[in-house]
Coordinates of C-alpha atoms and ligand atoms in Angstrom, one line a residue:
X24 CA 75.3 109.6 44.0
X25 CA 71.5 109.9 44.0
X26 CA 69.8 106.7 42.9
X27 CA 66.9 107.3 40.4
X28 CA 64.3 104.8 39.3
X29 CA 63.0 106.2 35.9
X30 CA 59.7 104.8 34.7
X31 CA 59.2 105.1 30.9
X32 CA 57.1 103.3 28.3
X33 CA 59.6 103.7 25.5
X34 CA 63.4 104.2 25.4
X35 CA 65.7 105.0 22.6
X36 CA 67.2 103.0 20.9
X37 CA 64.9 100.0 21.8
X38 CA 61.4 101.3 21.4
X39 CA 60.5 104.8 20.1
X40 CA 57.4 106.6 19.0
X41 CA 58.5 110.1 19.9
X42 CA 60.7 112.5 21.9
X43 CA 59.9 110.8 25.2
X44 CA 62.1 107.9 24.1
X45 CA 65.0 110.2 23.2
X46 CA 64.9 111.7 26.7
X47 CA 64.4 108.4 28.4
X48 CA 67.4 107.0 26.5
X49 CA 69.7 110.1 26.7
X50 CA 69.1 111.3 30.2
X51 CA 70.6 108.4 32.2
X52 CA 74.1 108.9 30.6
X53 CA 73.9 112.7 31.1
X54 CA 72.7 112.3 34.7
X55 CA 75.6 110.0 35.5
X56 CA 78.1 112.7 34.9
X57 CA 76.1 115.2 36.8
X58 CA 75.6 113.1 40.0
X59 CA 72.7 110.7 39.6
X60 CA 72.6 107.0 38.8
X61 CA 69.6 105.8 36.9
X62 CA 67.9 102.4 36.5
X63 CA 64.9 102.6 34.1
X64 CA 61.9 100.3 34.4
X65 CA 60.4 99.6 31.0
X66 CA 57.6 97.3 29.7
X67 CA 59.0 93.9 28.4
X68 CA 57.9 94.4 24.7
X69 CA 59.5 91.7 22.5
X70 CA 62.0 94.3 21.2
X71 CA 63.1 95.1 24.7
X72 CA 63.5 91.5 25.8
X73 CA 65.4 90.5 22.6
X74 CA 67.9 93.4 23.3
X75 CA 68.4 92.6 27.0
X76 CA 71.8 91.0 28.0
X77 CA 72.8 89.4 31.3
X78 CA 69.2 89.4 32.5
X79 CA 68.4 87.9 35.9
X80 CA 65.0 87.7 37.4
X81 CA 64.7 89.8 40.6
X82 CA 61.1 89.6 41.4
X83 CA 58.0 87.6 40.5
X84 CA 54.4 88.7 40.7
X85 CA 52.1 85.6 40.6
X86 CA 49.2 87.8 39.5
X87 CA 49.7 91.2 38.1
X88 CA 46.4 92.3 36.6
X89 CA 45.4 88.9 35.3
X90 CA 48.8 87.1 34.6
X91 CA 52.0 86.3 36.1
X92 CA 54.9 88.7 35.7
X93 CA 58.6 88.9 36.3
X94 CA 61.0 91.8 36.7
X95 CA 64.3 91.1 34.9
X96 CA 67.4 93.2 35.7
X97 CA 69.9 93.6 32.8
X98 CA 71.5 96.0 30.4
X99 CA 70.8 97.0 26.8
X100 CA 72.4 99.8 24.7
X101 CA 74.5 100.7 27.9
X102 CA 71.2 101.4 29.9
X103 CA 70.6 99.7 33.3
X104 CA 67.1 98.3 32.9
X105 CA 64.4 96.6 34.9
X106 CA 62.1 94.9 32.4
X107 CA 58.6 94.1 33.2
X108 CA 58.2 90.7 31.5
X109 CA 54.4 90.3 31.5
X110 CA 53.3 88.6 28.3
X111 CA 49.7 89.1 29.0
X112 CA 50.3 92.9 28.8
X113 CA 53.3 93.6 26.7
X114 CA 54.1 90.4 24.6
X115 CA 52.8 92.3 21.5
X116 CA 55.0 93.5 18.6
X117 CA 54.8 96.8 16.8
X118 CA 53.6 100.2 18.2
X119 CA 53.7 100.0 22.0
X120 CA 50.2 101.6 22.3
X121 CA 48.4 100.7 19.1
X122 CA 47.1 97.3 17.9
X123 CA 47.3 96.2 14.2
X124 CA 44.1 98.1 13.4
X125 CA 45.8 101.4 14.4
X126 CA 43.6 101.9 17.4
X127 CA 44.7 101.9 21.1
X128 CA 44.9 98.5 22.6
X129 CA 41.7 97.9 24.5
X130 CA 43.6 97.2 27.8
X131 CA 46.0 100.2 27.7
X132 CA 44.7 101.3 31.1
X133 CA 45.5 98.0 32.8
X134 CA 48.8 97.8 30.9
X135 CA 50.2 101.0 32.1
X136 CA 48.6 100.7 35.6
X137 CA 50.6 97.4 35.6
X138 CA 53.8 99.3 34.7
X139 CA 53.1 101.8 37.5
X140 CA 52.2 99.2 40.1
X141 CA 55.5 97.3 39.4
X142 CA 57.5 100.4 39.4
X143 CA 56.0 101.5 42.6
X144 CA 56.8 98.1 44.2
X145 CA 60.4 98.5 43.1
X146 CA 60.6 102.0 44.2
X147 CA 59.3 101.0 47.6
X148 CA 62.1 98.4 47.9
X149 CA 60.6 95.1 46.8
X150 CA 63.8 94.0 45.1
X151 CA 66.6 93.2 47.6
X152 CA 69.7 95.2 47.0
X153 CA 68.0 97.9 44.9
X154 CA 67.0 101.1 46.7
X155 CA 66.1 104.4 45.2
X156 CA 66.0 108.0 46.3
X157 CA 63.7 109.3 43.5
X158 CA 61.1 107.8 41.3
X159 CA 61.1 109.7 38.1
X160 CA 58.0 108.9 36.0
X161 CA 57.5 110.1 32.4
X162 CA 54.1 111.0 31.0
X163 CA 50.8 109.4 31.6
X164 CA 52.2 105.9 31.0
X165 CA 54.6 106.3 34.0
X166 CA 52.3 108.4 36.1
X167 CA 50.5 105.6 37.9
X168 CA 53.8 104.7 39.7
X169 CA 53.4 108.0 41.6
X170 CA 49.8 107.2 42.4
X171 CA 50.6 103.8 43.7
X172 CA 53.5 105.1 45.8
X173 CA 51.1 107.7 47.4
X174 CA 48.9 104.9 48.7
X175 CA 51.8 102.7 49.7
X176 CA 52.2 102.0 53.5
X177 CA 55.6 102.9 54.8
X178 CA 58.4 105.2 53.5
X179 CA 58.6 106.0 49.8
X180 CA 61.1 107.7 47.6
X181 CA 60.6 111.2 46.4
X182 CA 58.5 111.4 43.3
X183 CA 59.0 113.5 40.0
X184 CA 56.6 113.5 37.0
X185 CA 58.0 114.9 33.8
X186 CA 55.3 115.9 31.2
X187 CA 56.4 115.6 27.6
X188 CA 53.0 116.1 26.1
X189 CA 50.1 117.3 28.1
X190 CA 47.6 116.3 25.2
X191 CA 48.0 112.6 26.2
X192 CA 46.6 111.9 29.5
X193 CA 45.5 108.2 29.8
X194 CA 41.8 108.9 30.4
X195 CA 39.5 105.9 30.8
X196 CA 35.9 105.1 32.0
X197 CA 35.3 105.1 35.7
X198 CA 34.8 101.3 35.6
X199 CA 38.6 100.8 35.4
X200 CA 39.0 102.1 38.8
X201 CA 37.7 99.0 40.5
X202 CA 40.4 96.9 38.8
X203 CA 43.4 99.2 40.0
X204 CA 43.5 97.8 43.5
X205 CA 43.6 101.2 45.1
X206 CA 41.6 102.7 48.1
X207 CA 38.3 104.3 47.2
X208 CA 39.9 107.7 48.4
X209 CA 42.1 107.6 45.3
X210 CA 39.1 108.2 43.0
X211 CA 38.6 111.9 44.2
X212 CA 39.0 115.4 43.1
X213 CA 42.5 115.3 44.6
X214 CA 43.4 112.0 42.8
X215 CA 42.5 110.1 39.7
X216 CA 38.9 111.3 39.2
X217 CA 38.5 113.7 36.2
X218 CA 35.0 114.7 35.1
X219 CA 33.7 111.2 36.2
X220 CA 36.6 109.3 34.4
X221 CA 39.9 107.9 35.5
X222 CA 42.9 110.1 34.4
X223 CA 46.3 108.7 35.0
X224 CA 48.2 111.9 34.2
X225 CA 45.9 113.9 36.5
X226 CA 46.6 111.4 39.4
X227 CA 50.4 111.9 38.9
X228 CA 50.1 115.6 38.7
X229 CA 48.1 115.6 42.1
X230 CA 50.6 113.5 44.0
X231 CA 54.1 114.0 42.5
X232 CA 56.5 115.9 44.8
X233 CA 57.8 117.7 41.8
X234 CA 56.4 118.2 38.3
X235 CA 58.6 119.2 35.3
X236 CA 58.0 119.7 31.7
X237 CA 60.5 120.1 28.9
X238 CA 60.9 123.9 28.7
X239 CA 60.4 126.7 31.2
X240 CA 58.1 128.6 28.9
X241 CA 55.9 125.7 28.2
X242 CA 55.8 125.1 32.1
X243 CA 54.2 128.6 32.4
X244 CA 52.0 128.3 29.3
X245 CA 50.3 125.1 30.6
X246 CA 49.0 126.8 33.6
X247 CA 46.8 128.9 31.3
X248 CA 43.5 127.8 29.9
X249 CA 44.8 128.1 26.3
X250 CA 47.5 125.4 26.6
X251 CA 46.3 123.6 29.8
X252 CA 44.4 120.9 28.0
X253 CA 41.8 120.9 30.8
X254 CA 44.4 120.5 33.5
X255 CA 45.4 124.1 33.8
X256 CA 43.5 124.6 37.1
X257 CA 45.4 121.8 38.7
X258 CA 48.7 123.0 37.3
X259 CA 48.0 126.5 38.7
X260 CA 47.3 124.9 42.0
X261 CA 50.6 123.0 41.9
X262 CA 52.6 125.9 40.4
X263 CA 55.0 126.0 43.3
X264 CA 56.4 122.5 42.5
X265 CA 56.2 122.9 38.7
X266 CA 59.2 123.8 36.6
X267 CA 60.6 123.4 33.1
X268 CA 63.9 122.0 32.1
X269 CA 64.8 122.2 28.4
X270 CA 65.7 119.0 26.5
X271 CA 69.2 118.5 25.0
X272 CA 70.1 116.9 21.7
X273 CA 72.2 113.9 21.0
X274 CA 75.2 115.8 19.9
X275 CA 77.1 112.8 18.7
X276 CA 74.4 112.1 16.2
X277 CA 73.8 115.8 15.4
X278 CA 77.4 117.1 15.0
X279 CA 78.3 118.9 11.7
X280 CA 82.1 118.2 12.3
X281 CA 81.5 114.4 12.2
X282 CA 78.1 113.9 10.4
X283 CA 78.5 111.1 7.9
X284 CA 75.1 112.0 6.4
X285 CA 76.3 115.4 4.8
X286 CA 78.7 115.9 2.0
X287 CA 80.9 118.6 3.6
X288 CA 81.5 118.4 7.3
X289 CA 82.3 121.7 9.1
X290 CA 83.1 123.5 12.3
X291 CA 82.5 127.1 13.4
X292 CA 85.8 128.2 11.9
X293 CA 85.1 126.4 8.6
X294 CA 81.7 127.8 7.7
X295 CA 82.5 128.4 4.1
X296 CA 82.2 124.6 3.7
X297 CA 78.4 125.0 4.3
X298 CA 78.3 126.3 0.6
X299 CA 78.9 122.7 -0.6
X300 CA 76.1 121.4 1.6
X301 CA 73.8 124.2 0.3
X302 CA 74.5 123.3 -3.3
X303 CA 73.9 119.6 -2.6
X304 CA 70.6 120.3 -0.9
X305 CA 69.6 122.6 -3.8
X306 CA 70.4 119.8 -6.3
X307 CA 68.7 117.2 -4.1
X308 CA 65.4 119.0 -3.7
X309 CA 65.2 120.6 -7.2
X310 CA 66.1 124.1 -6.4
X311 CA 68.2 126.5 -8.6
X312 CA 71.9 126.2 -7.6
X313 CA 72.1 129.9 -6.6
X314 CA 74.6 130.5 -3.7
X315 CA 73.1 134.0 -3.1
X316 CA 69.6 133.0 -2.7
X317 CA 68.5 132.8 1.0
X318 CA 67.5 129.2 1.4
X319 CA 64.9 128.4 4.2
X320 CA 64.5 124.8 5.5
X321 CA 61.6 123.1 7.2
X322 CA 61.6 119.7 8.7
X323 CA 58.3 119.0 10.4
X324 CA 55.2 117.0 11.0
X325 CA 52.5 118.8 9.0
X326 CA 49.8 119.3 11.6
X327 CA 48.1 122.4 13.0
X328 CA 50.4 122.4 15.9
X329 CA 53.4 123.2 13.8
X330 CA 51.8 126.3 12.1
X331 CA 53.0 125.6 8.6
X332 CA 49.6 126.3 7.1
X333 CA 50.6 130.0 7.7
X334 CA 53.7 129.5 5.4
X335 CA 51.5 128.5 2.4
X336 CA 50.2 132.0 2.0
X337 CA 53.7 133.5 2.2
X338 CA 55.3 131.4 -0.5
X339 CA 54.6 133.7 -3.5
X340 CA 56.2 136.6 -1.6
X341 CA 59.1 134.5 -0.5
X342 CA 59.8 133.4 -4.0
X343 CA 59.4 136.9 -5.3
X344 CA 62.0 138.2 -2.9
X345 CA 64.5 135.8 -4.3
X346 CA 64.3 133.3 -1.4
X347 CA 64.1 129.5 -1.6
X348 CA 62.2 126.9 0.4
X349 CA 63.2 123.3 1.1
X350 CA 60.5 121.4 2.9
X351 CA 60.6 117.9 4.4
X352 CA 57.5 116.7 6.2
X353 CA 54.5 114.6 6.2
X354 CA 51.0 114.8 7.8
X355 CA 47.7 116.4 6.9
X356 CA 46.9 115.6 3.2
X357 CA 45.6 119.1 2.5
X358 CA 48.8 120.7 3.7
X359 CA 51.0 118.1 1.8
X360 CA 48.9 119.1 -1.3
X361 CA 49.4 122.8 -0.7
X362 CA 53.2 122.4 -0.6
X363 CA 53.2 120.2 -3.7
X364 CA 51.2 122.9 -5.5
X365 CA 53.5 125.6 -4.4
X366 CA 56.5 123.6 -5.7
X367 CA 54.8 123.2 -9.1
X368 CA 54.1 126.9 -9.2
X369 CA 57.5 128.0 -8.3
X370 CA 60.0 125.5 -9.8
X371 CA 63.5 126.0 -8.8
X372 CA 62.4 128.2 -5.8
X373 CA 60.3 125.7 -3.8
X374 CA 61.1 122.0 -3.3
X375 CA 59.4 119.6 -1.0
X376 CA 59.7 115.9 -0.1
X377 CA 56.7 114.5 1.6
X378 CA 57.9 111.6 3.8
X379 CA 60.2 110.7 6.6
X380 CA 63.8 110.9 5.5
X381 CA 66.6 111.0 8.2
X382 CA 69.6 111.8 5.8
X383 CA 67.6 114.5 4.1
X384 CA 66.8 116.1 7.5
X385 CA 70.6 116.3 8.2
X386 CA 71.2 117.8 4.8
X387 CA 68.6 120.4 5.4
X388 CA 70.1 121.4 8.7
X389 CA 73.5 121.6 7.1
X390 CA 72.7 123.3 3.8
X391 CA 69.8 125.7 4.6
X392 CA 70.7 129.3 5.7
X393 CA 67.7 129.4 8.0
X394 CA 65.3 126.8 9.5
X395 CA 61.6 127.8 10.1
X396 CA 59.7 126.5 13.1
X397 CA 56.4 128.5 13.4
X398 CA 54.6 126.3 15.9
X399 CA 51.4 127.4 17.6
X400 CA 52.6 125.5 20.8
X401 CA 55.9 123.5 21.2
X402 CA 56.8 121.8 24.5
X403 CA 60.4 121.8 23.5
X404 CA 61.2 121.3 19.8
X405 CA 64.3 119.7 18.4
X406 CA 64.7 121.0 14.9
X407 CA 65.6 124.5 16.1
X408 CA 68.3 123.0 18.4
X409 CA 69.8 121.1 15.4
X410 CA 69.7 124.3 13.4
X411 CA 71.7 126.1 16.1
X412 CA 74.3 123.4 16.1
X413 CA 74.5 123.5 12.4
X414 CA 74.7 127.2 11.9
X415 CA 71.3 127.6 10.3
X416 CA 69.5 130.6 11.7
X417 CA 66.4 129.5 13.4
X418 CA 63.2 131.5 12.7
X419 CA 60.7 130.5 15.4
X420 CA 57.4 131.5 17.0
X421 CA 57.9 132.8 20.6
X422 CA 56.3 129.7 22.3
X423 CA 57.4 126.9 24.6
X424 CA 60.9 125.6 24.0
X425 CA 61.3 127.8 20.9
X426 CA 61.1 130.9 23.1
X427 CA 63.7 129.3 25.4
X428 CA 66.3 128.3 23.0
X429 CA 66.6 131.1 20.4
X430 CA 67.9 134.6 21.1
X431 CA 66.0 137.0 18.9
X432 CA 67.9 139.5 16.8
X433 CA 66.4 142.5 18.3
X434 CA 68.3 145.8 18.5
X435 CA 69.7 145.1 22.0
X436 CA 70.8 141.5 21.1
X437 CA 72.4 142.7 17.9
X438 CA 74.2 145.5 19.7
X439 CA 75.4 143.0 22.4
X440 CA 76.5 140.6 19.6
X441 CA 74.5 137.7 21.2
X442 CA 71.6 137.1 18.7
X443 CA 71.2 133.5 17.4
X444 CA 68.0 133.7 15.4
X445 CA 64.6 135.4 15.0
X446 CA 61.5 135.1 17.1
X447 CA 58.0 136.3 16.1
X448 CA 54.8 136.7 18.0
X449 CA 51.8 136.3 17.8
X450 CA 51.6 133.0 15.7
X451 CA 49.9 134.8 12.7
X452 CA 50.7 135.0 9.0
X453 CA 51.3 138.7 9.3
X454 CA 53.9 138.2 12.1
X455 CA 55.5 135.4 10.1
X456 CA 55.8 137.7 7.1
X457 CA 57.4 140.2 9.3
X458 CA 59.9 137.7 10.5
X459 CA 60.8 136.7 7.0
X460 CA 61.3 140.3 6.0
X461 CA 63.6 140.8 9.0
X462 CA 65.5 137.6 8.0
X463 CA 66.1 138.8 4.5
X464 CA 67.4 142.1 5.7
X465 CA 69.9 140.4 8.0
X466 CA 70.9 138.0 5.2
X467 CA 72.1 141.1 3.3
X468 CA 74.3 142.2 6.2
X469 CA 76.9 139.5 5.9
X470 CA 79.1 140.2 9.0
X471 CA 75.9 140.4 11.2
X472 CA 74.7 137.2 9.7
X473 CA 78.1 135.5 10.1
X474 CA 78.2 136.6 13.7
X475 CA 74.7 135.1 14.4
X476 CA 75.9 131.8 12.8
X477 CA 78.8 131.7 15.1
X478 CA 76.7 132.5 18.1
X479 CA 74.2 129.8 17.1
X480 CA 76.9 127.2 16.9
X481 CA 78.4 128.3 20.2
X482 CA 75.0 127.9 22.0
X483 CA 75.0 124.9 24.3
X484 CA 72.3 122.5 23.1
X485 CA 73.7 119.5 24.8
X486 CA 72.2 117.6 27.8
X487 CA 74.9 118.9 30.1
X488 CA 73.3 121.9 31.6
X489 CA 69.9 120.3 31.8
X490 CA 71.2 117.2 33.5
X491 CA 72.6 119.5 36.2
X492 CA 69.2 120.9 36.5
X493 CA 67.5 117.6 37.0
X494 CA 70.1 116.7 39.6
X495 CA 69.6 120.1 41.4
X496 CA 65.8 119.4 41.4
X497 CA 66.4 116.0 42.8
X498 CA 68.8 117.3 45.5
X499 CA 66.3 120.0 46.5
X500 CA 63.5 117.5 46.7
X501 CA 65.6 115.2 48.9
X502 CA 66.6 118.1 51.1
X503 CA 62.9 119.1 51.5
X504 CA 62.0 115.7 52.7
X505 CA 64.5 115.2 55.5
Ligands
ADP28 P1 57.6 116.7 17.4 O1 58.2 115.7 18.4 O2 56.5 117.6 17.9 O3 57.3 116.1 16.0 P2 60.3 117.9 17.6 O4 60.9 119.1 16.9 O5 60.5 117.8 19.0 O6 58.8 117.8 17.1 O7 60.9 116.6 16.9 C1 60.8 116.3 15.6 C2 61.8 115.2 15.1 O8 61.5 114.6 14.0 C3 63.2 115.9 14.8 O9 64.2 115.0 15.1 C4 63.0 116.0 13.3 O10 64.3 116.1 12.6 C5 62.3 114.8 13.0 N1 61.5 114.9 11.8 C6 60.2 115.4 11.6 N2 59.7 115.2 10.4 C7 60.7 114.5 9.7 C8 60.8 114.0 8.4 N3 59.8 114.1 7.5 N4 61.9 113.3 8.0 C9 62.9 113.2 8.9 N5 62.8 113.6 10.2 C10 61.8 114.3 10.6

């Protein structure tokens, strides 16, 4: 068994602000069946400390960046955890990164350097009886573990950095460097220095033995100037150790055969039961209860990343073609207003709910005929994976994890009977209109449509394959170090 120390600033179900928490929470279990055993070091936020059972102190730092700190070893939600109990850094409730005023905590640099320093110490063997082959750090908040290990005297485990979102880098004024306790050589072009500032993610990207991101296509895209967020040069330089491993979904929460949040549960052989979910969705969101209308669902943050501004101009045509739209989302006020207006202009054909609503998200996946994800960039994306599992045909832009998870219904794929959805490119209103046109044509070819639904539901969107890929990566890294 490979022993992995994961370093994460959030972990489902204890603390979550985004997909990072889902991955940190789901991967340990998936890795366990694939050949790696994970202990995760997380900050001791009040919610984590409250959930921890059987906790025993395993190490004490008399002074970790301005206060004493203790590492506790225990379990919570079936996860093996090391919790950095450091009240001066993490003893704050609410969002892990933002203060009550909605702004980043003033000392986030020190807080996540602290997490990294503690993780590096554990990775280097400071806790008797706990040794690790791999330190697997997530995002900029975990990246400093890799930097501290790089400057540690003596042997160190292999290091892997997973990037969930290149847009967030942990960038601070150069003055922070003096507090980090690192040799001056760490503040260099090959190190933490980035345009005169300190950049945690950049440090991790420089020194990690392996870098991964959450889909193979996004791994390629971030080496280009358009998606590289200012780090594309470094990522090109490190391309030989960069790869993408697609996220999986929690297939117990998202399982149409057992989902308690939908009125009619169904399996691939019982697709006719989807009709009840479609009718329920139409009623719930104010659409005409027409079984024959092609119903397109959207579940999304309404930001420019997600490309839904392009949908607004398509709505008249969509309604004129007899299609329906069920949109669940929240975000930019102008976009929210645009969809509200569309719903008013097209009563019975367009419905929208502008808030976060987990049960409605399930009903949209279970009752829509298709689910649209027209993102401008998408590291992985989850809603198209849920759509596959629920037999809703995903219509996606060909970027990032969307490109890697949907098989476009082109002539070859249709002839081979393997299509699972529709991809379009470039991410423009015209290309989107073309995709919706193709979708409608397929909708009228019932046997082809049903074949696509069965293919979609048969696609493996679980963590199983991806967990094996992480383990293979760990193994090849370990083999390269001996
Ligand atoms: P991102 O993390 O960029 O927002 P993903 O597709 O990776 O995009 O994940 C989005 C997650 O949030 C999915 O689980 C989706 O179902 C959920 N979601 C987004 N908006 C809403 C909403 N308004 N109500 C309920 N769930 C939502």
